[in-house]
Short mmCIF file of C-alpha atoms in Angstrom, two decimals:
data_model
loop_
_atom_site.label_atom_id
_atom_site.label_comp_id
_atom_site.label_asym_id
_atom_site.label_seq_id
_atom_site.Cartn_x
_atom_site.Cartn_y
_atom_site.Cartn_z
CA MET A 681 16.09 -97.20 1.94
CA ALA A 682 19.14 -95.25 2.95
CA PHE A 683 18.41 -91.51 2.42
CA ASP A 684 20.66 -88.51 3.09
CA PRO A 685 18.70 -85.34 2.59
CA ASP A 686 21.88 -83.29 2.59
CA THR A 687 22.86 -84.78 -0.71
CA PHE A 688 19.61 -83.70 -2.37
CA ASN A 689 20.19 -82.07 -5.74
CA PRO A 690 17.01 -80.32 -7.10
CA HIS A 691 18.51 -80.58 -10.63
CA ASP A 692 19.26 -84.21 -10.75
CA PRO A 693 17.74 -85.49 -13.89
CA SER A 694 16.19 -88.50 -12.23
CA PHE A 695 14.56 -86.20 -9.64
CA LEU A 696 13.20 -83.94 -12.35
CA ALA A 697 11.77 -86.91 -14.29
CA ASP A 698 9.96 -88.23 -11.16
CA PRO A 699 10.29 -86.17 -7.93
CA TYR A 700 7.60 -88.03 -6.04
CA PRO A 701 9.68 -90.90 -4.53
CA THR A 702 12.13 -88.26 -3.20
CA TYR A 703 9.20 -86.19 -1.88
CA ALA A 704 7.91 -89.28 -0.01
CA LEU A 705 11.29 -89.80 1.63
CA PHE A 706 11.42 -86.16 2.78
CA ARG A 707 7.90 -86.37 4.19
CA GLN A 708 8.90 -89.42 6.20
CA GLN A 709 12.38 -88.48 7.30
CA ALA A 710 13.03 -84.75 6.94
CA PRO A 711 9.65 -82.96 6.46
CA VAL A 712 11.31 -79.53 6.92
CA HIS A 713 14.84 -79.43 5.55
CA ARG A 714 17.23 -76.69 4.59
CA VAL A 715 18.23 -77.15 0.93
CA PHE A 716 21.50 -75.35 0.23
CA ALA A 717 23.32 -75.47 -3.08
CA SER A 718 26.00 -73.16 -4.71
CA VAL A 719 28.02 -73.27 -7.85
CA PRO A 720 31.33 -71.58 -8.70
CA VAL A 721 31.04 -68.65 -11.09
CA GLN A 722 34.30 -66.93 -12.09
CA GLY A 723 35.97 -68.52 -9.10
CA LYS A 724 33.42 -67.39 -6.60
CA PRO A 725 30.59 -69.41 -5.09
CA VAL A 726 27.14 -68.24 -6.11
CA THR A 727 24.20 -69.56 -4.02
CA LEU A 728 21.43 -71.19 -6.03
CA TYR A 729 19.29 -72.39 -3.10
CA ASP A 730 19.23 -71.51 0.57
CA SER A 731 15.77 -72.26 1.77
CA HIS A 732 13.88 -74.54 4.18
CA TRP A 733 11.76 -76.80 1.95
CA ILE A 734 8.40 -77.83 3.46
CA PHE A 735 7.09 -81.29 2.36
CA ARG A 736 3.94 -82.23 4.42
CA TYR A 737 0.53 -81.00 3.40
CA ALA A 738 -0.42 -79.47 6.73
CA ASP A 739 2.79 -77.47 6.96
CA VAL A 740 2.64 -76.38 3.28
CA LYS A 741 -0.95 -75.16 3.81
CA ARG A 742 0.12 -73.26 6.89
CA VAL A 743 2.87 -71.47 4.99
CA LEU A 744 0.40 -70.57 2.10
CA ASP A 745 -2.46 -69.49 4.41
CA ASP A 746 -0.65 -67.42 7.08
CA ARG A 747 -0.39 -64.01 5.49
CA GLN A 748 1.09 -62.40 8.56
CA LEU A 749 3.85 -64.89 9.27
CA PHE A 750 4.95 -65.88 5.72
CA LEU A 751 5.48 -63.07 3.22
CA LYS A 752 6.07 -62.95 -0.50
CA ASN A 753 9.06 -60.59 0.03
CA PRO A 754 11.99 -60.89 2.55
CA PRO A 755 11.91 -58.25 5.36
CA ASN A 756 15.41 -57.06 4.38
CA PRO A 757 15.96 -58.11 0.77
CA ALA A 758 19.60 -58.41 -0.43
CA ALA A 759 20.41 -56.73 -3.72
CA PRO A 760 20.95 -59.08 -6.66
CA PRO A 761 24.23 -58.84 -8.46
CA ALA A 762 24.70 -56.17 -11.15
CA PRO A 763 23.26 -55.51 -13.65
CA PHE A 764 20.11 -57.23 -12.25
CA SER A 765 20.18 -54.91 -9.19
CA VAL A 766 18.44 -52.29 -11.43
CA LEU A 767 15.35 -54.52 -11.41
CA GLN A 768 14.80 -53.44 -7.80
CA ASN A 769 13.64 -50.17 -9.18
CA MET A 770 10.76 -51.81 -11.11
CA PRO A 771 7.31 -51.41 -9.56
CA GLN A 772 5.56 -54.47 -7.94
CA GLY A 773 2.79 -56.41 -9.63
CA ILE A 774 0.03 -58.27 -7.83
CA PHE A 775 2.00 -61.54 -7.81
CA SER A 776 4.70 -60.14 -5.53
CA MET A 777 2.69 -57.89 -3.27
CA ASP A 778 2.16 -58.40 0.47
CA PRO A 779 -0.68 -57.07 2.52
CA PRO A 780 -2.11 -54.50 2.92
CA ARG A 781 -1.65 -53.39 -0.71
CA HIS A 782 -2.33 -56.88 -2.02
CA ASN A 783 -5.65 -57.06 -0.13
CA GLN A 784 -6.70 -53.71 -1.60
CA LEU A 785 -6.08 -54.69 -5.24
CA ARG A 786 -6.81 -58.45 -5.47
CA PRO A 787 -10.60 -58.16 -5.19
CA ILE A 788 -10.63 -55.64 -7.98
CA LEU A 789 -8.45 -57.81 -10.19
CA ASP A 790 -10.54 -60.96 -9.51
CA GLN A 791 -13.64 -59.17 -10.66
CA LEU A 792 -12.06 -57.77 -13.80
CA PHE A 793 -10.49 -61.13 -14.73
CA ALA A 794 -13.80 -62.85 -14.38
CA GLU A 795 -15.28 -60.29 -16.81
CA ALA A 796 -12.38 -60.72 -19.25
CA ILE A 797 -12.66 -64.49 -19.45
CA ASP A 798 -16.45 -64.64 -19.62
CA LYS A 799 -17.41 -66.78 -22.63
CA ILE A 800 -13.73 -67.53 -23.37
CA GLU A 801 -14.58 -71.19 -24.03
CA GLY A 802 -15.78 -70.30 -27.53
CA VAL A 803 -12.51 -68.51 -28.29
CA ALA A 804 -10.49 -71.52 -26.94
CA GLN A 805 -12.63 -73.91 -29.03
CA GLY A 806 -11.84 -72.02 -32.23
CA ILE A 807 -8.15 -71.83 -31.61
CA ALA A 808 -7.95 -75.45 -30.61
CA SER A 809 -9.81 -76.67 -33.65
CA SER A 810 -7.68 -74.60 -35.92
CA LEU A 811 -4.38 -75.86 -34.32
CA LEU A 812 -5.39 -79.52 -34.55
CA GLY A 813 -6.77 -79.05 -38.06
CA SER A 814 -3.27 -78.03 -39.11
CA ALA A 815 -1.61 -80.83 -37.07
CA LYS A 816 -3.72 -83.63 -38.64
CA ALA A 817 -1.88 -83.21 -41.94
CA SER A 818 0.97 -85.19 -40.27
CA SER A 819 0.90 -88.69 -38.80
CA ARG A 820 3.17 -87.61 -35.95
CA ILE A 821 3.32 -84.31 -34.11
CA GLU A 822 5.19 -82.75 -31.21
CA LEU A 823 2.20 -81.94 -29.07
CA VAL A 824 3.72 -79.14 -26.90
CA SER A 825 4.76 -76.91 -29.80
CA ALA A 826 1.84 -77.85 -32.00
CA TYR A 827 -0.95 -77.55 -29.42
CA ALA A 828 -0.27 -77.48 -25.71
CA ASN A 829 1.68 -74.25 -25.88
CA PRO A 830 0.02 -72.17 -28.60
CA LEU A 831 -3.58 -72.83 -27.38
CA PRO A 832 -3.26 -71.36 -23.85
CA ALA A 833 -0.80 -68.64 -25.04
CA ASN A 834 -3.17 -67.39 -27.74
CA VAL A 835 -6.20 -67.57 -25.47
CA LEU A 836 -4.32 -65.55 -22.75
CA GLN A 837 -3.30 -62.86 -25.18
CA ASN A 838 -6.96 -62.59 -26.28
CA VAL A 839 -7.95 -62.22 -22.59
CA LEU A 840 -5.28 -59.57 -22.04
CA GLY A 841 -6.54 -57.72 -25.16
CA ILE A 842 -3.13 -57.65 -26.93
CA PRO A 843 -3.53 -56.77 -30.59
CA GLN A 844 -3.20 -59.97 -32.61
CA ALA A 845 -0.42 -58.60 -34.74
CA ASP A 846 1.72 -58.43 -31.53
CA TRP A 847 1.02 -61.94 -30.29
CA GLN A 848 4.07 -63.60 -31.70
CA GLY A 849 6.48 -60.94 -30.48
CA VAL A 850 4.99 -60.83 -27.01
CA GLN A 851 5.17 -64.64 -26.80
CA LYS A 852 8.91 -64.64 -27.66
CA TRP A 853 9.49 -62.20 -24.75
CA VAL A 854 7.52 -64.40 -22.42
CA GLU A 855 9.55 -67.46 -23.46
CA GLY A 856 12.74 -65.59 -22.77
CA VAL A 857 11.64 -64.68 -19.28
CA VAL A 858 10.64 -68.33 -18.56
CA ALA A 859 14.00 -69.68 -19.85
CA GLY A 860 15.91 -67.33 -17.64
CA HIS A 861 14.06 -68.34 -14.46
CA ASP A 862 15.98 -71.61 -14.07
CA TYR A 863 18.75 -71.03 -11.50
CA THR A 864 21.12 -73.15 -13.49
CA SER A 865 20.66 -71.34 -16.80
CA PRO A 866 23.74 -69.84 -18.36
CA VAL A 867 24.39 -66.14 -17.59
CA ALA A 868 23.46 -65.33 -21.22
CA ALA A 869 20.00 -66.90 -20.71
CA LYS A 870 19.48 -65.05 -17.46
CA MET A 871 20.51 -61.80 -19.16
CA LEU A 872 18.10 -62.41 -21.92
CA GLY A 873 15.34 -63.24 -19.37
CA GLY A 874 15.93 -59.94 -17.68
CA THR A 875 15.99 -58.06 -20.92
CA CYS A 876 12.73 -59.66 -22.00
CA ALA A 877 11.15 -58.80 -18.67
CA MET A 878 12.01 -55.14 -19.12
CA ALA A 879 10.77 -55.34 -22.71
CA LEU A 880 7.42 -56.64 -21.57
CA GLY A 881 7.26 -53.87 -18.96
CA GLY A 882 7.92 -51.26 -21.67
CA TYR A 883 5.40 -52.90 -23.97
CA PHE A 884 2.56 -52.73 -21.47
CA GLN A 885 3.57 -49.33 -20.35
CA ALA A 886 3.11 -48.15 -23.93
CA LEU A 887 -0.06 -50.23 -24.56
CA THR A 888 -1.84 -48.71 -21.56
CA ARG A 889 -1.35 -45.26 -23.21
CA GLY A 890 -3.55 -46.30 -26.10
CA CYS A 891 -2.19 -44.01 -28.77
CA PRO A 892 -1.72 -44.73 -31.54
CA VAL A 893 -1.98 -48.61 -30.78
CA HIS A 894 -4.91 -49.54 -28.67
CA ALA A 895 -5.60 -52.65 -26.64
CA ASN A 896 -8.64 -54.60 -27.71
CA PRO A 897 -11.76 -53.53 -25.77
CA GLY A 898 -12.93 -55.81 -23.00
CA GLY A 899 -9.45 -57.27 -22.40
CA MET A 900 -7.54 -56.90 -19.10
CA VAL A 901 -5.41 -54.00 -20.34
CA ASP A 902 -8.60 -52.08 -21.23
CA LEU A 903 -10.43 -53.07 -18.06
CA MET A 904 -7.57 -52.24 -15.71
CA VAL A 905 -7.02 -48.75 -17.15
CA ALA A 906 -10.72 -48.03 -17.31
CA GLN A 907 -11.83 -49.54 -14.02
CA ALA A 908 -8.92 -50.56 -11.77
CA GLU A 909 -7.14 -47.23 -11.95
CA PRO A 910 -10.19 -45.19 -10.96
CA GLN A 911 -10.41 -47.54 -7.91
CA GLY A 912 -6.90 -46.65 -6.80
CA MET A 913 -4.54 -48.98 -8.78
CA LEU A 914 -1.47 -47.12 -9.91
CA ARG A 915 -0.39 -47.13 -13.50
CA ASP A 916 2.96 -48.75 -12.50
CA GLU A 917 1.03 -51.52 -10.70
CA VAL A 918 -1.15 -52.05 -13.79
CA GLN A 919 1.94 -52.32 -15.96
CA MET A 920 3.76 -54.89 -13.75
CA THR A 921 0.57 -56.91 -13.04
CA LEU A 922 0.10 -57.22 -16.82
CA VAL A 923 3.68 -58.52 -17.10
CA ASN A 924 2.87 -61.00 -14.28
CA LEU A 925 -0.24 -62.18 -16.15
CA ALA A 926 1.55 -62.49 -19.50
CA VAL A 927 4.32 -64.65 -18.09
CA ALA A 928 2.41 -66.74 -15.48
CA GLY A 929 -1.13 -66.58 -16.72
CA TYR A 930 -0.94 -69.34 -19.29
CA LEU A 931 1.86 -71.65 -18.20
CA SER A 932 -0.31 -73.72 -15.95
CA SER A 933 -2.56 -74.54 -18.83
CA VAL A 934 0.37 -75.39 -21.02
CA PHE A 935 1.85 -77.75 -18.47
CA LEU A 936 -1.54 -79.22 -17.57
CA LEU A 937 -2.28 -80.09 -21.29
CA ALA A 938 1.16 -81.47 -21.90
CA THR A 939 1.73 -83.52 -18.77
CA GLY A 940 -1.93 -84.35 -18.35
CA THR A 941 -1.94 -85.89 -21.91
CA LEU A 942 1.21 -87.86 -21.04
CA ASN A 943 -0.39 -89.16 -17.94
CA LEU A 944 -3.52 -90.24 -19.81
CA LEU A 945 -1.36 -92.05 -22.37
CA LYS A 946 0.61 -93.79 -19.60
CA HIS A 947 -2.68 -94.84 -17.94
CA PRO A 948 -4.77 -96.14 -20.89
CA GLU A 949 -7.58 -97.34 -18.67
CA GLN A 950 -8.10 -93.77 -17.39
CA LEU A 951 -7.91 -92.42 -20.94
CA ASP A 952 -10.58 -94.92 -21.98
CA LEU A 953 -12.70 -94.01 -18.98
CA LEU A 954 -12.61 -90.33 -19.93
CA ARG A 955 -13.50 -91.09 -23.56
CA ARG A 956 -16.48 -93.13 -22.37
CA GLN A 957 -17.55 -90.74 -19.62
CA PRO A 958 -16.72 -87.13 -20.76
CA GLU A 959 -18.81 -85.86 -17.83
CA LEU A 960 -15.72 -86.73 -15.72
CA MET A 961 -13.70 -83.99 -17.41
CA SER A 962 -13.93 -81.39 -14.61
CA ASN A 963 -12.93 -83.87 -11.98
CA ALA A 964 -10.23 -85.17 -14.36
CA ILE A 965 -8.69 -81.71 -14.51
CA GLU A 966 -8.51 -81.49 -10.70
CA GLU A 967 -6.84 -84.88 -10.55
CA MET A 968 -4.28 -83.90 -13.16
CA LEU A 969 -3.51 -80.75 -11.10
CA ARG A 970 -3.11 -82.96 -8.02
CA TYR A 971 -1.14 -85.73 -9.55
CA ASP A 972 1.36 -83.57 -11.41
CA ALA A 973 0.98 -79.98 -10.24
CA PRO A 974 2.36 -77.52 -12.91
CA ALA A 975 3.80 -75.30 -10.11
CA GLN A 976 5.84 -77.51 -7.72
CA LEU A 977 7.41 -74.95 -5.40
CA ALA A 978 6.30 -71.67 -3.94
CA ASP A 979 8.65 -69.37 -1.95
CA ARG A 980 7.87 -67.29 1.16
CA TYR A 981 9.83 -65.52 3.81
CA CYS A 982 9.43 -65.57 7.50
CA ALA A 983 8.27 -62.20 8.93
CA VAL A 984 9.45 -63.08 12.46
CA ASP A 985 11.17 -65.93 14.29
CA THR A 986 8.94 -68.98 14.19
CA GLU A 987 8.84 -72.76 14.18
CA ILE A 988 7.44 -75.20 11.66
CA GLY A 989 7.62 -79.00 11.72
CA GLY A 990 9.86 -78.82 14.83
CA VAL A 991 12.40 -76.66 13.00
CA GLN A 992 13.28 -73.22 14.32
CA LEU A 993 13.32 -70.47 11.68
CA LYS A 994 14.50 -66.82 11.96
CA ALA A 995 12.95 -63.64 10.58
CA GLY A 996 14.03 -63.29 6.93
CA ASP A 997 14.54 -67.04 6.37
CA GLN A 998 13.25 -68.32 3.16
CA VAL A 999 10.84 -71.22 3.10
CA THR A 1000 9.78 -73.19 0.03
CA ALA A 1001 6.34 -74.81 0.10
CA VAL A 1002 6.68 -77.98 -1.97
CA LEU A 1003 3.21 -78.14 -3.53
CA GLY A 1004 4.03 -81.33 -5.52
CA SER A 1005 4.82 -83.15 -2.28
CA ALA A 1006 1.73 -81.88 -0.39
CA ASN A 1007 -0.43 -83.15 -3.23
CA ARG A 1008 0.89 -86.71 -2.73
CA ASP A 1009 0.68 -86.66 1.10
CA PRO A 1010 -1.08 -89.92 2.24
CA ALA A 1011 -2.36 -88.02 5.27
CA VAL A 1012 -4.74 -86.27 3.00
CA PHE A 1013 -5.08 -88.33 -0.20
CA ASP A 1014 -6.03 -91.96 -0.34
CA ASN A 1015 -3.40 -93.96 -2.29
CA PRO A 1016 -1.83 -90.69 -3.47
CA ASP A 1017 0.40 -92.19 -6.15
CA ARG A 1018 -2.60 -93.58 -8.01
CA PHE A 1019 -3.87 -91.54 -10.97
CA ASP A 1020 -7.57 -91.80 -10.67
CA LEU A 1021 -9.99 -89.54 -12.63
CA GLN A 1022 -12.82 -90.58 -10.31
CA ARG A 1023 -11.05 -89.72 -7.16
CA THR A 1024 -13.33 -87.95 -4.64
CA ASP A 1025 -10.50 -86.22 -2.60
CA CYS A 1026 -8.74 -84.42 -5.46
CA LEU A 1027 -10.33 -81.05 -4.73
CA ALA A 1028 -8.03 -80.68 -1.68
CA HIS A 1029 -5.06 -80.23 -3.94
CA LEU A 1030 -2.74 -77.28 -3.74
CA GLY A 1031 -1.89 -77.14 -7.37
CA PHE A 1032 -2.92 -73.53 -7.52
CA GLY A 1033 -1.44 -72.65 -4.12
CA ASP A 1034 -3.73 -71.36 -1.39
CA GLY A 1035 -4.44 -68.34 0.71
CA ILE A 1036 -4.41 -64.74 -0.51
CA HIS A 1037 -2.05 -65.67 -3.36
CA TYR A 1038 -4.21 -68.43 -4.74
CA CYS A 1039 -3.55 -68.47 -8.49
CA LEU A 1040 -5.28 -65.47 -10.18
CA GLY A 1041 -5.47 -67.40 -13.45
CA ALA A 1042 -7.03 -70.64 -11.95
CA PRO A 1043 -10.48 -69.77 -13.35
CA LEU A 1044 -8.98 -69.42 -16.86
CA VAL A 1045 -7.27 -72.83 -16.53
CA ARG A 1046 -10.61 -74.39 -15.50
CA LYS A 1047 -12.23 -72.95 -18.61
CA VAL A 1048 -9.52 -73.60 -21.17
CA ALA A 1049 -8.20 -77.04 -20.17
CA PRO A 1050 -11.54 -78.94 -20.48
CA VAL A 1051 -11.98 -77.41 -24.00
CA GLY A 1052 -8.42 -78.32 -24.94
CA PHE A 1053 -8.67 -81.95 -23.76
CA LYS A 1054 -12.12 -82.52 -25.19
CA ILE A 1055 -11.17 -81.35 -28.69
CA LEU A 1056 -7.84 -83.25 -28.48
CA LEU A 1057 -9.54 -86.49 -27.55
CA ASP A 1058 -12.43 -85.98 -30.03
CA GLN A 1059 -10.22 -85.16 -33.04
CA LEU A 1060 -7.36 -87.51 -32.30
CA PRO A 1061 -9.01 -90.77 -31.28
CA HIS A 1062 -5.85 -92.87 -32.00
CA LEU A 1063 -3.41 -90.75 -30.05
CA GLN A 1064 -0.32 -92.64 -28.87
CA LEU A 1065 3.07 -91.87 -27.29
CA ALA A 1066 5.70 -91.94 -30.08
CA GLY A 1067 8.97 -91.02 -28.40
CA LEU A 1068 10.77 -90.11 -25.13
CA PRO A 1069 9.52 -86.88 -23.60
CA GLN A 1070 12.03 -84.56 -21.86
CA TRP A 1071 11.27 -82.79 -18.59
CA GLN A 1072 11.71 -79.19 -17.45
CA THR A 1073 15.04 -78.51 -15.90
CA ASP A 1074 13.54 -75.93 -13.46
CA PRO A 1075 12.34 -77.74 -10.28
CA TYR A 1076 9.80 -74.91 -9.69
CA LEU A 1077 7.93 -76.11 -12.75
CA ARG A 1078 6.59 -79.55 -13.61
CA SER A 1079 6.02 -80.36 -17.31
CA VAL A 1080 7.32 -82.14 -20.26
CA VAL A 1081 8.87 -79.71 -22.68
CA ASN A 1082 8.24 -82.01 -25.68
CA LEU A 1083 5.67 -84.78 -26.24
CA PRO A 1084 6.08 -86.71 -29.50
CA VAL A 1085 2.81 -88.49 -30.41
CA SER A 1086 1.45 -90.42 -33.29
CA ILE A 1087 -2.11 -89.45 -34.28
CA GLY A 1088 -3.03 -92.31 -36.66
#
């Protein structure tokens, strides 16, 4: 089919609803392509995108794995427009660190996170059962707001050790940050997102002081202050890493539960298979992560002049690894557009990224998602799609934002 990559619009509704045919065309015809878009704001053009998008699996993996060549931060970052420029004064969390500091702190955090999520399945089971117990009073529910969002959000706040009285308020701040991330959001939403980010930073700064309000013992706040700081992690780094975890630490589970349920409903033979063979659950989770990765894009910056996919790049150029495209690359996955819970090659997926920035929260997703799906399928045996889902408007994220279902 005729395809002009220069006309690509990352916010086209048809692309957001199903990006995979477009990804296939890029892999075939323009596997490394500069995506540029700007919009007029008060009569002046404002750049939304100026990055080389990378679509093939091998190239994406190279971008994610090469810690020396592709960095989280640009070598010479430009200041964002006021008043967002003040955010440059904020300390870095683990999600935005480059080596060598990242390499010093990541092993500490991996160990503490594993301790914090130990036996979290029981907590997830209690929360999931309570949520569905309330939902079953109705014949129809909106699954995202009733289940897919509150389950991972509440589990994460438990893992962080946030006092339960604060859960609702912290969650509203997180939702504000997420809403402001979309490049096309109105200025008011972006301002709200920045304000919420600063509020979260202030909240965790106060909570790490522990007087008079204390974090719950055994959670990440408690563990990072008690164990990470004595190993050299600065209090500012603790604060911002907690903000990173609060915002990004649960979204993959939300999107996986929501979009994974939709894909099961759209493929009833796979849903029936999972009901008959629950031992497939772990593999099913990996296939869901491959087939519709919650995180579709990951940005990096070239440390020096380089070449990828035959395209010359300069130091400081932004590159965007298209994880969703890599996960449908036929060079790696057999019949990649088939949703197959018995697939044997799904573990090669890049749904959690790769390299040193491999998702810190991946172990939590792999603990919570199986519990969430098992209880959902056990308690709602007659689950059916009952309306038209809407998709995220941010191409970096892949999820339905609502999922109307009938539960019989």
